[in-house]
Amino acid sequence: MKKLFFSQKAAPYIFVLPFVLTVLLFWLGPIFNGVLLSFQDVKQQTFVGLKNYSRILTDAIFFKAVLNSVKYTVFTLILLIPFPLLFASFLNSKLMKKPGIFKSIYFLPALTSVVVAGTVFRLMFGESDQSLMNQLIGLFGNSPIKWLRNGDTAFFALLLLCCWRWTGVNILYFLAGIQSIPSDLYEAAEIDGASGLQQFFSITVPLVKPTTVYVLTISIYAGLSMFLESFMLWKGNNSPNNIGLTIVGYLYRQGIEKQAMGYACAVGITLLIIVMVINMIQLKATGTFSKEAE
Amino acid sequence: MKSAGKKRRDKRKTIGLLILFTVLAIMILTPIYALFIASFKPGELLLQNGLNLTPEFEKMSLSNYQLLFFGKHDYWLWFRNSILLTVITVVLTLAISAFVAYGFAAYEFRFRGALFIIVLIIMSVPFEVIMLPLYKQISDWGLMDNYVAIVLPFLAHASTIFFFRQYLLGIPKSLIEAGRIDGANEYSIFLRLIVPIMKPAIAAMAILNGMNAWNNYMWPLLVIRSASKYTLTLGLNTLINPYGDNYSLLIVGACFSIIPIFVLFLAFQKYFIEGITAGAVKG
């Protein structure tokens, strides 16, 4: 037995054993259970077939949550991919002085927890005329707004919070990507007389594609599963008219707050399917799947 | 040879870039600055006005800091819990993930491809999907309100394994062979030869996992019940209900909770940036 344990044949299986156990116990197990629970009324302990799923299809609040999550994801993609890429390529430019200081500053928001960041933003978007955002619009002669009670302004607050936390990190991602591009490409382009803009679009953009795909993937992932930002901005999971409700927020509401575990699990499985489908489409479209698996 | 005209144009571009990035830096620092000056203002003022950038010197004092350091509250208990939990999480996660990653990187074996695809799939499925069934399982197993439930399910951490494995692919196989010729067994090769070479990768992942553990909120929110086990994020969140001097402690405590990470960041900036951008440039 001991001999087998130390043999070169058994070693790889022993090395990956902790991972296999983790997957079985804490990942596949829960997913399997989640699927089972999604066909049940957990309180009554009875199987209800597809009832939870058919309820999802007619649940207007669920659709509102999906819409909010999707809208949030789309906007974060628009704001948090092109701009950080552009900023990163500026930062990397020979004309830029002291990029290091800026890099450190831009990283700071990522160090804060969502509890701290969310609380700070909630208070910056306070209803008093003395809150930062109301002071700011006051400078342009506008009267104070109840930022977090109105759909559009609340969405703006949520997006601003997200951009504040992740712009810097995405800049660093793209910087890492840009710095892995061989510099002689740029030198050759320079000699051929290509402008900075031309270099950006014909060298930088195509060659940072792996980084862009990565940022796209994690942004979709993070966008669709966003919850805590909303939880913190509204001091709990209860934004007026559900303007800040997300898919995970709805899952939390049903599963934890209303103890409707079966229905909540159906919401979770639906989220899993949405995420998997989007992942597949995105990986197919960007052609990364075949490369990853080798 | 650069012409004088180009030099002048370059200089103007440099200034333009500096202005752009300074504006961005100011925007990014604004909330942190607002939090910092608020930590000197009385909590009631904050509750009434929200956060702003006006210093209001006549109302500012060190009384929040006095409250933080000498007042009667649980802040330091939360702080201690967070440090404890972060250290345990980081040490165990790194040890186990490195162990697993070495298996993926150093050997050819059946199911390796399939298992590695599972690593990739786990990385792309949000934790929130399994959160509720896992919560039910933890409660069925009687692990509710137990730190074991916070640490155990995430020890073999997919993205950490992925990062280590990518790093280890670059290590020459001849090193492992040399170890075998010297008569070392497979596990001591890992411990004695491989782990020392992994130091930079371990540092980067220590920072990333440490930051995540320190700021972790969602899962502890579900699992932890008793106030004596609250972490800093959970504890701070109990202060958002405006009773007594809660807001004073909330703001000064939030400010102070950033400090340990900030100090680490200043000391190990390179590893922070490496850790967080680890996945972005793949070989």
CSV table of N, CA, C and O in Angstrom, one decimal, chain A residues 5-6 8 11-15 19 22 25-27 30-31 34 87 90 95-96 102 104 106-113 116 120 122-123 128 130-132 135 164 173 180 211 214 221 225 227-228 231-232 248 251-252 256 264 272 275 279 292, chain B residues 14 17-18 21 24-25 28 31 48-54 99-100 102-103 107 109-110 119 122-126 128-130 132-133 137 153 156 161 180 185-187 215 217-218 221-222 237 247 261-262 265 269 272 276-277 279-282:
chain,number,residue,atom,x,y,z
A,5,PHE,N,1.5,4.1,-2.9
A,5,PHE,CA,1.4,5.5,-2.7
A,5,PHE,C,2.6,6.3,-3.2
A,5,PHE,O,2.5,7.4,-3.8
A,6,PHE,N,3.8,5.7,-3.1
A,6,PHE,CA,5.0,6.4,-3.5
A,6,PHE,C,5.4,6.2,-5.0
A,6,PHE,O,6.3,6.7,-5.5
A,8,GLN,N,5.4,6.1,-9.0
A,8,GLN,CA,5.3,7.2,-10.0
A,8,GLN,C,3.9,7.1,-10.7
A,8,GLN,O,3.4,8.0,-11.2
A,11,ALA,N,1.2,8.5,-8.2
A,11,ALA,CA,1.4,9.9,-7.7
A,11,ALA,C,0.5,11.0,-8.4
A,11,ALA,O,-0.1,11.7,-7.7
A,12,PRO,N,0.4,11.0,-9.7
A,12,PRO,CA,-0.5,12.0,-10.3
A,12,PRO,C,-1.9,12.0,-9.7
A,12,PRO,O,-2.5,13.0,-9.5
A,13,TYR,N,-2.4,10.8,-9.5
A,13,TYR,CA,-3.8,10.7,-9.0
A,13,TYR,C,-3.9,11.2,-7.6
A,13,TYR,O,-4.9,11.8,-7.2
A,14,ILE,N,-2.8,11.0,-6.8
A,14,ILE,CA,-2.8,11.5,-5.4
A,14,ILE,C,-2.7,13.0,-5.5
A,14,ILE,O,-3.3,13.7,-4.7
A,15,PHE,N,-1.9,13.5,-6.4
A,15,PHE,CA,-1.8,15.0,-6.5
A,15,PHE,C,-3.1,15.7,-6.8
A,15,PHE,O,-3.4,16.7,-6.3
A,19,PHE,N,-8.5,18.0,-5.5
A,19,PHE,CA,-9.3,18.7,-6.5
A,19,PHE,C,-10.6,17.8,-6.8
A,19,PHE,O,-11.7,18.3,-6.8
A,22,THR,N,-12.9,17.9,-3.9
A,22,THR,CA,-13.6,19.2,-3.9
A,22,THR,C,-14.7,19.3,-4.9
A,22,THR,O,-15.8,19.7,-4.6
A,25,LEU,N,-17.7,16.9,-3.9
A,25,LEU,CA,-18.4,17.3,-2.7
A,25,LEU,C,-19.0,18.7,-2.7
A,25,LEU,O,-20.1,18.9,-2.3
A,26,PHE,N,-18.2,19.6,-3.3
A,26,PHE,CA,-18.6,21.0,-3.1
A,26,PHE,C,-19.0,21.7,-4.5
A,26,PHE,O,-19.2,22.9,-4.5
A,27,TRP,N,-19.0,20.9,-5.5
A,27,TRP,CA,-19.4,21.6,-6.8
A,27,TRP,C,-20.4,20.8,-7.6
A,27,TRP,O,-21.5,21.2,-7.7
A,30,PRO,N,-23.4,19.9,-5.1
A,30,PRO,CA,-24.4,21.0,-5.0
A,30,PRO,C,-25.2,21.2,-6.3
A,30,PRO,O,-26.4,21.5,-6.3
A,31,ILE,N,-24.5,21.1,-7.5
A,31,ILE,CA,-25.2,21.4,-8.7
A,31,ILE,C,-26.3,20.3,-8.9
A,31,ILE,O,-27.5,20.6,-9.2
A,34,GLY,N,-29.0,21.0,-6.6
A,34,GLY,CA,-29.7,22.1,-7.0
A,34,GLY,C,-30.7,21.8,-8.1
A,34,GLY,O,-31.9,22.2,-8.0
A,87,PHE,N,-6.8,53.7,-22.5
A,87,PHE,CA,-6.0,54.3,-21.4
A,87,PHE,C,-4.7,53.5,-21.3
A,87,PHE,O,-3.6,54.0,-21.1
A,90,PHE,N,-2.3,54.4,-23.9
A,90,PHE,CA,-1.7,55.7,-23.6
A,90,PHE,C,-0.6,55.6,-22.5
A,90,PHE,O,0.4,56.2,-22.6
A,95,LEU,N,5.6,58.6,-24.7
A,95,LEU,CA,5.4,60.0,-24.4
A,95,LEU,C,4.9,60.2,-22.9
A,95,LEU,O,4.9,61.3,-22.4
A,96,MET,N,4.5,59.1,-22.3
A,96,MET,CA,3.9,59.2,-21.0
A,96,MET,C,5.0,59.2,-19.9
A,96,MET,O,5.8,58.3,-19.9
A,102,PHE,N,0.5,56.4,-11.6
A,102,PHE,CA,-0.9,56.3,-12.0
A,102,PHE,C,-1.4,54.8,-11.9
A,102,PHE,O,-2.5,54.6,-11.4
A,104,SER,N,-0.5,52.6,-9.7
A,104,SER,CA,-0.8,52.3,-8.3
A,104,SER,C,-2.1,53.0,-7.9
A,104,SER,O,-2.9,52.4,-7.2
A,106,TYR,N,-4.6,53.8,-9.7
A,106,TYR,CA,-5.8,53.2,-10.3
A,106,TYR,C,-6.2,51.9,-9.7
A,106,TYR,O,-7.3,51.4,-9.8
A,107,PHE,N,-5.2,51.3,-9.1
A,107,PHE,CA,-5.4,50.0,-8.5
A,107,PHE,C,-6.1,50.1,-7.1
A,107,PHE,O,-6.8,49.1,-6.7
A,108,LEU,N,-6.0,51.2,-6.5
A,108,LEU,CA,-6.6,51.3,-5.1
A,108,LEU,C,-8.0,50.9,-4.9
A,108,LEU,O,-8.3,50.2,-3.9
A,109,PRO,N,-8.9,51.3,-5.8
A,109,PRO,CA,-10.3,50.8,-5.5
A,109,PRO,C,-10.5,49.3,-5.4
A,109,PRO,O,-11.3,48.8,-4.6
A,110,ALA,N,-9.7,48.6,-6.1
A,110,ALA,CA,-9.8,47.1,-6.1
A,110,ALA,C,-9.4,46.5,-4.7
A,110,ALA,O,-9.7,45.4,-4.4
A,111,LEU,N,-8.8,47.3,-3.9
A,111,LEU,CA,-8.4,46.9,-2.6
A,111,LEU,C,-9.5,47.0,-1.6
A,111,LEU,O,-9.5,46.4,-0.5
A,112,THR,N,-10.5,47.7,-1.9
A,112,THR,CA,-11.6,47.9,-1.0
A,112,THR,C,-12.6,46.8,-1.1
A,112,THR,O,-12.8,46.2,-2.1
A,113,SER,N,-13.3,46.5,0.0
A,113,SER,CA,-14.3,45.4,0.0
A,113,SER,C,-15.6,46.1,-0.6
A,113,SER,O,-15.8,47.3,-0.6
A,116,VAL,N,-17.3,48.3,2.0
A,116,VAL,CA,-16.8,49.7,2.2
A,116,VAL,C,-17.2,50.5,0.9
A,116,VAL,O,-17.7,51.6,1.0
A,120,VAL,N,-19.7,53.7,0.8
A,120,VAL,CA,-19.2,55.1,0.4
A,120,VAL,C,-20.0,55.6,-0.7
A,120,VAL,O,-20.5,56.8,-0.7
A,122,ARG,N,-23.2,54.8,-1.5
A,122,ARG,CA,-24.5,55.0,-1.0
A,122,ARG,C,-24.6,56.4,-0.4
A,122,ARG,O,-25.5,57.2,-0.6
A,123,LEU,N,-23.5,56.7,0.4
A,123,LEU,CA,-23.5,58.0,1.1
A,123,LEU,C,-23.1,59.2,0.1
A,123,LEU,O,-23.6,60.3,0.3
A,128,SER,N,-29.6,64.2,0.7
A,128,SER,CA,-29.5,65.5,1.2
A,128,SER,C,-28.8,66.4,0.2
A,128,SER,O,-28.0,65.9,-0.7
A,130,GLN,N,-26.5,68.2,0.7
A,130,GLN,CA,-25.0,68.3,1.1
A,130,GLN,C,-24.2,67.0,0.6
A,130,GLN,O,-23.0,67.0,0.8
A,131,SER,N,-24.9,66.1,0.0
A,131,SER,CA,-24.2,64.9,-0.5
A,131,SER,C,-23.4,65.2,-1.7
A,131,SER,O,-23.8,66.1,-2.5
A,132,LEU,N,-22.3,64.5,-1.9
A,132,LEU,CA,-21.4,64.9,-3.0
A,132,LEU,C,-22.0,65.0,-4.3
A,132,LEU,O,-21.8,66.0,-5.0
A,135,GLN,N,-24.3,68.0,-4.4
A,135,GLN,CA,-23.4,69.2,-4.5
A,135,GLN,C,-23.0,69.5,-6.0
A,135,GLN,O,-23.0,70.6,-6.5
A,164,TRP,N,-15.8,52.6,-11.0
A,164,TRP,CA,-14.8,53.1,-10.1
A,164,TRP,C,-13.9,51.9,-9.6
A,164,TRP,O,-12.7,52.0,-9.5
A,173,TYR,N,-4.9,44.9,-16.7
A,173,TYR,CA,-5.0,43.7,-17.6
A,173,TYR,C,-4.4,44.1,-19.0
A,173,TYR,O,-3.6,43.4,-19.5
A,180,SER,N,3.1,42.5,-23.7
A,180,SER,CA,3.6,41.2,-24.3
A,180,SER,C,3.7,41.3,-25.8
A,180,SER,O,4.1,40.3,-26.4
A,211,THR,N,-6.2,39.0,-24.2
A,211,THR,CA,-6.5,39.8,-23.0
A,211,THR,C,-8.0,40.3,-23.1
A,211,THR,O,-8.7,40.2,-22.1
A,214,TYR,N,-10.3,37.5,-22.3
A,214,TYR,CA,-10.3,37.3,-20.9
A,214,TYR,C,-11.1,38.3,-20.2
A,214,TYR,O,-12.0,37.9,-19.3
A,221,TYR,N,-19.2,37.3,-16.7
A,221,TYR,CA,-19.4,36.5,-15.5
A,221,TYR,C,-19.8,37.4,-14.3
A,221,TYR,O,-20.8,37.1,-13.6
A,225,SER,N,-23.6,37.9,-12.5
A,225,SER,CA,-23.8,37.4,-11.1
A,225,SER,C,-23.7,38.6,-10.1
A,225,SER,O,-23.5,38.4,-8.9
A,227,PHE,N,-24.5,41.2,-7.4
A,227,PHE,CA,-25.6,41.3,-6.4
A,227,PHE,C,-25.1,42.2,-5.3
A,227,PHE,O,-25.9,43.1,-4.9
A,228,LEU,N,-23.9,42.0,-4.8
A,228,LEU,CA,-23.5,42.7,-3.5
A,228,LEU,C,-23.5,44.2,-3.7
A,228,LEU,O,-23.8,45.0,-2.8
A,231,PHE,N,-26.9,45.2,-3.2
A,231,PHE,CA,-27.2,44.9,-1.8
A,231,PHE,C,-26.7,46.0,-0.9
A,231,PHE,O,-27.3,46.4,0.1
A,232,MET,N,-25.5,46.5,-1.2
A,232,MET,CA,-24.9,47.6,-0.4
A,232,MET,C,-25.5,48.9,-0.6
A,232,MET,O,-25.7,49.7,0.3
A,248,VAL,N,-29.1,37.3,-9.2
A,248,VAL,CA,-28.7,36.7,-7.9
A,248,VAL,C,-29.4,37.3,-6.7
A,248,VAL,O,-29.7,36.6,-5.8
A,251,LEU,N,-32.5,35.4,-6.5
A,251,LEU,CA,-32.2,34.1,-6.0
A,251,LEU,C,-32.1,34.1,-4.5
A,251,LEU,O,-32.6,33.3,-3.7
A,252,TYR,N,-31.4,35.2,-4.0
A,252,TYR,CA,-31.2,35.4,-2.6
A,252,TYR,C,-32.5,35.7,-1.9
A,252,TYR,O,-32.8,35.1,-0.8
A,256,ILE,N,-33.2,32.7,0.5
A,256,ILE,CA,-32.8,33.0,1.9
A,256,ILE,C,-33.9,33.8,2.6
A,256,ILE,O,-34.4,33.4,3.7
A,264,ALA,N,-35.9,29.0,-5.7
A,264,ALA,CA,-34.7,29.7,-5.8
A,264,ALA,C,-33.6,28.9,-6.6
A,264,ALA,O,-32.9,29.4,-7.4
A,272,LEU,N,-27.4,29.4,-14.4
A,272,LEU,CA,-26.3,28.5,-14.9
A,272,LEU,C,-26.4,28.3,-16.4
A,272,LEU,O,-25.4,28.5,-17.1
A,275,VAL,N,-25.5,31.5,-18.3
A,275,VAL,CA,-24.1,31.8,-18.3
A,275,VAL,C,-23.4,30.8,-19.2
A,275,VAL,O,-22.5,31.2,-20.0
A,279,ASN,N,-21.3,31.8,-22.4
A,279,ASN,CA,-19.9,31.4,-22.5
A,279,ASN,C,-19.5,30.6,-23.8
A,279,ASN,O,-18.5,30.9,-24.4
A,292,GLU,N,-7.7,26.2,-25.5
A,292,GLU,CA,-7.7,26.0,-24.0
A,292,GLU,C,-7.5,24.6,-23.6
A,292,GLU,O,-6.8,24.2,-22.7
B,14,THR,N,2.6,64.8,-24.4
B,14,THR,CA,2.9,64.4,-23.0
B,14,THR,C,2.1,65.1,-22.0
B,14,THR,O,1.5,64.5,-21.1
B,17,LEU,N,-1.5,63.9,-22.1
B,17,LEU,CA,-1.6,62.6,-21.4
B,17,LEU,C,-1.6,62.8,-19.9
B,17,LEU,O,-2.4,62.2,-19.2
B,18,LEU,N,-0.7,63.6,-19.4
B,18,LEU,CA,-0.6,63.8,-18.0
B,18,LEU,C,-1.9,64.4,-17.4
B,18,LEU,O,-2.3,64.0,-16.4
B,21,PHE,N,-4.6,61.6,-17.4
B,21,PHE,CA,-4.4,60.6,-16.3
B,21,PHE,C,-4.6,61.3,-14.9
B,21,PHE,O,-4.9,60.6,-14.0
B,24,LEU,N,-8.3,61.4,-14.3
B,24,LEU,CA,-8.7,60.1,-14.0
B,24,LEU,C,-8.3,59.7,-12.5
B,24,LEU,O,-9.1,59.1,-11.8
B,25,ALA,N,-7.1,60.1,-12.2
B,25,ALA,CA,-6.6,59.7,-10.8
B,25,ALA,C,-7.4,60.5,-9.8
B,25,ALA,O,-7.8,59.9,-8.8
B,28,ILE,N,-10.7,58.8,-9.3
B,28,ILE,CA,-10.6,57.5,-8.6
B,28,ILE,C,-10.3,57.8,-7.1
B,28,ILE,O,-10.8,57.0,-6.3
B,31,PRO,N,-13.7,59.2,-4.0
B,31,PRO,CA,-14.4,58.5,-2.9
B,31,PRO,C,-13.5,58.1,-1.7
B,31,PRO,O,-14.0,58.2,-0.6
B,48,GLN,N,-26.9,62.6,8.3
B,48,GLN,CA,-27.7,63.7,7.8
B,48,GLN,C,-27.4,64.1,6.4
B,48,GLN,O,-28.2,64.2,5.5
B,49,ASN,N,-26.1,64.3,6.1
B,49,ASN,CA,-25.6,64.9,4.9
B,49,ASN,C,-25.1,63.9,3.8
B,49,ASN,O,-25.0,64.3,2.7
B,50,GLY,N,-24.8,62.7,4.2
B,50,GLY,CA,-24.1,61.8,3.3
B,50,GLY,C,-22.6,62.2,3.2
B,50,GLY,O,-22.1,63.0,4.0
B,51,LEU,N,-21.9,61.7,2.2
B,51,LEU,CA,-20.5,62.0,2.1
B,51,LEU,C,-20.3,63.1,1.1
B,51,LEU,O,-20.9,63.3,0.1
B,52,ASN,N,-19.3,64.0,1.5
B,52,ASN,CA,-18.9,65.0,0.5
B,52,ASN,C,-17.5,65.4,0.8
B,52,ASN,O,-16.8,64.8,1.6
B,53,LEU,N,-17.0,66.3,0.0
B,53,LEU,CA,-15.6,66.6,0.0
B,53,LEU,C,-15.2,67.8,0.9
B,53,LEU,O,-14.1,68.2,1.0
B,54,THR,N,-16.3,68.5,1.5
B,54,THR,CA,-16.0,69.7,2.3
B,54,THR,C,-15.4,69.3,3.6
B,54,THR,O,-16.0,68.5,4.3
B,99,PHE,N,-0.2,21.8,-4.8
B,99,PHE,CA,-0.1,20.4,-4.9
B,99,PHE,C,-0.8,19.8,-6.1
B,99,PHE,O,-0.3,19.0,-6.9
B,100,VAL,N,-2.1,20.2,-6.2
B,100,VAL,CA,-2.9,19.8,-7.4
B,100,VAL,C,-2.3,20.2,-8.7
B,100,VAL,O,-2.2,19.5,-9.6
B,102,TYR,N,0.7,20.9,-9.5
B,102,TYR,CA,1.9,20.1,-9.9
B,102,TYR,C,1.4,18.8,-10.5
B,102,TYR,O,2.0,18.4,-11.5
B,103,GLY,N,0.4,18.1,-10.0
B,103,GLY,CA,-0.1,16.9,-10.6
B,103,GLY,C,-0.5,17.2,-12.1
B,103,GLY,O,-0.2,16.4,-13.0
B,107,TYR,N,2.7,15.4,-14.9
B,107,TYR,CA,2.4,14.0,-15.3
B,107,TYR,C,1.5,13.9,-16.4
B,107,TYR,O,0.6,14.8,-16.7
B,109,PHE,N,-1.5,11.5,-17.4
B,109,PHE,CA,-2.3,10.4,-16.8
B,109,PHE,C,-3.7,10.4,-17.4
B,109,PHE,O,-4.1,11.4,-18.0
B,110,ARG,N,-4.4,9.3,-17.2
B,110,ARG,CA,-5.7,9.2,-17.7
B,110,ARG,C,-6.6,10.2,-17.1
B,110,ARG,O,-6.4,10.6,-15.9
B,119,VAL,N,-11.6,22.1,-14.5
B,119,VAL,CA,-11.0,23.3,-13.8
B,119,VAL,C,-11.5,24.6,-14.6
B,119,VAL,O,-11.9,25.5,-14.0
B,122,ILE,N,-15.3,25.3,-14.0
B,122,ILE,CA,-15.5,25.9,-12.7
B,122,ILE,C,-15.2,27.3,-12.7
B,122,ILE,O,-15.9,28.2,-12.1
B,123,MET,N,-14.1,27.7,-13.4
B,123,MET,CA,-13.7,29.1,-13.4
B,123,MET,C,-14.7,30.0,-14.1
B,123,MET,O,-14.7,31.2,-13.9
B,124,SER,N,-15.5,29.4,-15.0
B,124,SER,CA,-16.4,30.2,-15.7
B,124,SER,C,-17.9,30.1,-15.2
B,124,SER,O,-18.8,30.7,-15.8
B,125,VAL,N,-18.1,29.4,-14.1
B,125,VAL,CA,-19.4,29.4,-13.5
B,125,VAL,C,-19.5,30.2,-12.3
B,125,VAL,O,-18.7,29.9,-11.4
B,126,PRO,N,-20.3,31.2,-12.2
B,126,PRO,CA,-20.4,32.0,-10.9
B,126,PRO,C,-20.7,31.1,-9.7
B,126,PRO,O,-21.6,30.2,-9.8
B,128,GLU,N,-22.4,31.9,-7.3
B,128,GLU,CA,-23.8,32.1,-6.8
B,128,GLU,C,-24.7,31.0,-7.3
B,128,GLU,O,-25.8,30.8,-6.7
B,129,VAL,N,-24.3,30.4,-8.4
B,129,VAL,CA,-25.2,29.3,-9.0
B,129,VAL,C,-25.3,28.1,-8.0
B,129,VAL,O,-26.4,27.6,-7.8
B,130,ILE,N,-24.2,27.8,-7.3
B,130,ILE,CA,-24.2,26.7,-6.4
B,130,ILE,C,-24.4,27.1,-5.0
B,130,ILE,O,-24.5,26.3,-4.1
B,132,LEU,N,-26.9,28.3,-3.1
B,132,LEU,CA,-28.0,27.9,-2.3
B,132,LEU,C,-27.9,26.4,-2.0
B,132,LEU,O,-28.1,26.0,-0.8
B,133,PRO,N,-27.7,25.5,-3.0
B,133,PRO,CA,-27.6,24.1,-2.6
B,133,PRO,C,-26.4,23.8,-1.7
B,133,PRO,O,-26.5,23.0,-0.8
B,137,GLN,N,-26.5,22.1,2.0
B,137,GLN,CA,-25.7,21.0,2.3
B,137,GLN,C,-24.9,21.3,3.6
B,137,GLN,O,-24.8,20.5,4.5
B,153,PRO,N,-14.8,24.3,1.4
B,153,PRO,CA,-15.3,24.1,0.0
B,153,PRO,C,-14.4,24.7,-1.1
B,153,PRO,O,-14.5,24.4,-2.2
B,156,ALA,N,-9.3,23.6,-2.9
B,156,ALA,CA,-8.7,23.3,-4.2
B,156,ALA,C,-9.3,24.4,-5.1
B,156,ALA,O,-10.4,24.2,-5.8
B,161,ILE,N,-5.3,27.0,-9.1
B,161,ILE,CA,-4.7,25.8,-9.7
B,161,ILE,C,-4.3,26.1,-11.1
B,161,ILE,O,-3.2,25.8,-11.6
B,180,ARG,N,14.5,12.4,-9.4
B,180,ARG,CA,14.2,10.9,-9.3
B,180,ARG,C,15.5,10.1,-9.3
B,180,ARG,O,15.6,9.2,-8.6
B,185,ASN,N,11.5,10.7,-3.6
B,185,ASN,CA,10.2,10.2,-4.1
B,185,ASN,C,9.4,11.4,-4.7
B,185,ASN,O,9.8,12.6,-4.6
B,186,GLU,N,8.2,11.1,-5.3
B,186,GLU,CA,7.5,12.1,-6.0
B,186,GLU,C,7.1,13.3,-5.2
B,186,GLU,O,7.1,14.4,-5.6
B,187,TYR,N,6.8,13.1,-3.9
B,187,TYR,CA,6.3,14.1,-3.1
B,187,TYR,C,7.4,15.0,-2.6
B,187,TYR,O,7.2,16.2,-2.4
B,215,ASN,N,-11.8,40.5,2.0
B,215,ASN,CA,-13.0,41.3,1.6
B,215,ASN,C,-14.2,40.4,1.4
B,215,ASN,O,-15.2,40.9,1.0
B,217,TYR,N,-17.5,38.4,1.5
B,217,TYR,CA,-18.7,38.9,2.2
B,217,TYR,C,-19.9,37.9,2.0
B,217,TYR,O,-20.6,37.5,2.9
B,218,MET,N,-20.1,37.6,0.7
B,218,MET,CA,-21.3,36.8,0.4
B,218,MET,C,-21.5,35.5,1.1
B,218,MET,O,-22.5,35.3,1.8
B,221,LEU,N,-21.8,35.8,4.9
B,221,LEU,CA,-23.1,36.3,5.2
B,221,LEU,C,-24.1,35.2,5.4
B,221,LEU,O,-25.0,35.3,6.3
B,222,LEU,N,-24.0,34.2,4.6
B,222,LEU,CA,-24.9,33.1,4.7
B,222,LEU,C,-24.6,32.1,5.8
B,222,LEU,O,-25.5,31.6,6.5
B,237,ASN,N,-21.1,45.8,8.3
B,237,ASN,CA,-22.4,45.9,7.7
B,237,ASN,C,-23.5,45.9,8.8
B,237,ASN,O,-24.6,46.4,8.5
B,247,TYR,N,-22.7,55.1,13.1
B,247,TYR,CA,-22.1,55.7,11.9
B,247,TYR,C,-20.7,56.2,12.1
B,247,TYR,O,-19.9,56.1,11.2
B,261,ILE,N,-4.5,46.1,4.0
B,261,ILE,CA,-4.3,45.7,2.6
B,261,ILE,C,-3.5,46.8,1.9
B,261,ILE,O,-2.6,46.5,1.1
B,262,PHE,N,-3.7,48.0,2.3
B,262,PHE,CA,-3.0,49.1,1.7
B,262,PHE,C,-1.5,49.0,2.0
B,262,PHE,O,-0.6,49.2,1.1
B,265,PHE,N,-0.1,46.4,0.0
B,265,PHE,CA,0.0,46.8,-1.4
B,265,PHE,C,1.3,47.6,-1.6
B,265,PHE,O,2.0,47.4,-2.6
B,269,GLN,N,3.7,45.7,-4.2
B,269,GLN,CA,2.9,46.1,-5.3
B,269,GLN,C,3.1,45.2,-6.5
B,269,GLN,O,2.1,44.9,-7.2
B,272,PHE,N,1.0,42.2,-6.2
B,272,PHE,CA,-0.4,42.5,-6.3
B,272,PHE,C,-0.8,42.5,-7.8
B,272,PHE,O,-1.8,41.9,-8.2
B,276,ILE,N,-3.3,39.8,-9.7
B,276,ILE,CA,-4.6,40.1,-10.2
B,276,ILE,C,-4.6,40.1,-11.7
B,276,ILE,O,-5.7,39.8,-12.3
B,277,THR,N,-3.5,40.3,-12.4
B,277,THR,CA,-3.5,40.2,-13.9
B,277,THR,C,-3.1,38.9,-14.4
B,277,THR,O,-2.9,38.6,-15.5
B,279,GLY,N,-4.4,36.0,-15.0
B,279,GLY,CA,-5.1,35.3,-16.1
B,279,GLY,C,-5.1,36.0,-17.4
B,279,GLY,O,-5.5,35.4,-18.4
B,280,ALA,N,-4.7,37.3,-17.4
B,280,ALA,CA,-5.0,38.1,-18.6
B,280,ALA,C,-4.1,37.8,-19.8
B,280,ALA,O,-4.5,37.9,-20.9
B,281,VAL,N,-2.8,37.4,-19.5
B,281,VAL,CA,-2.0,37.1,-20.7
B,281,VAL,C,-1.6,35.6,-20.5
B,281,VAL,O,-0.9,35.2,-19.7
B,282,LYS,N,-2.3,34.8,-21.4
B,282,LYS,CA,-2.0,33.4,-21.2
B,282,LYS,C,-1.1,32.9,-22.3
B,282,LYS,O,-1.1,33.4,-23.4
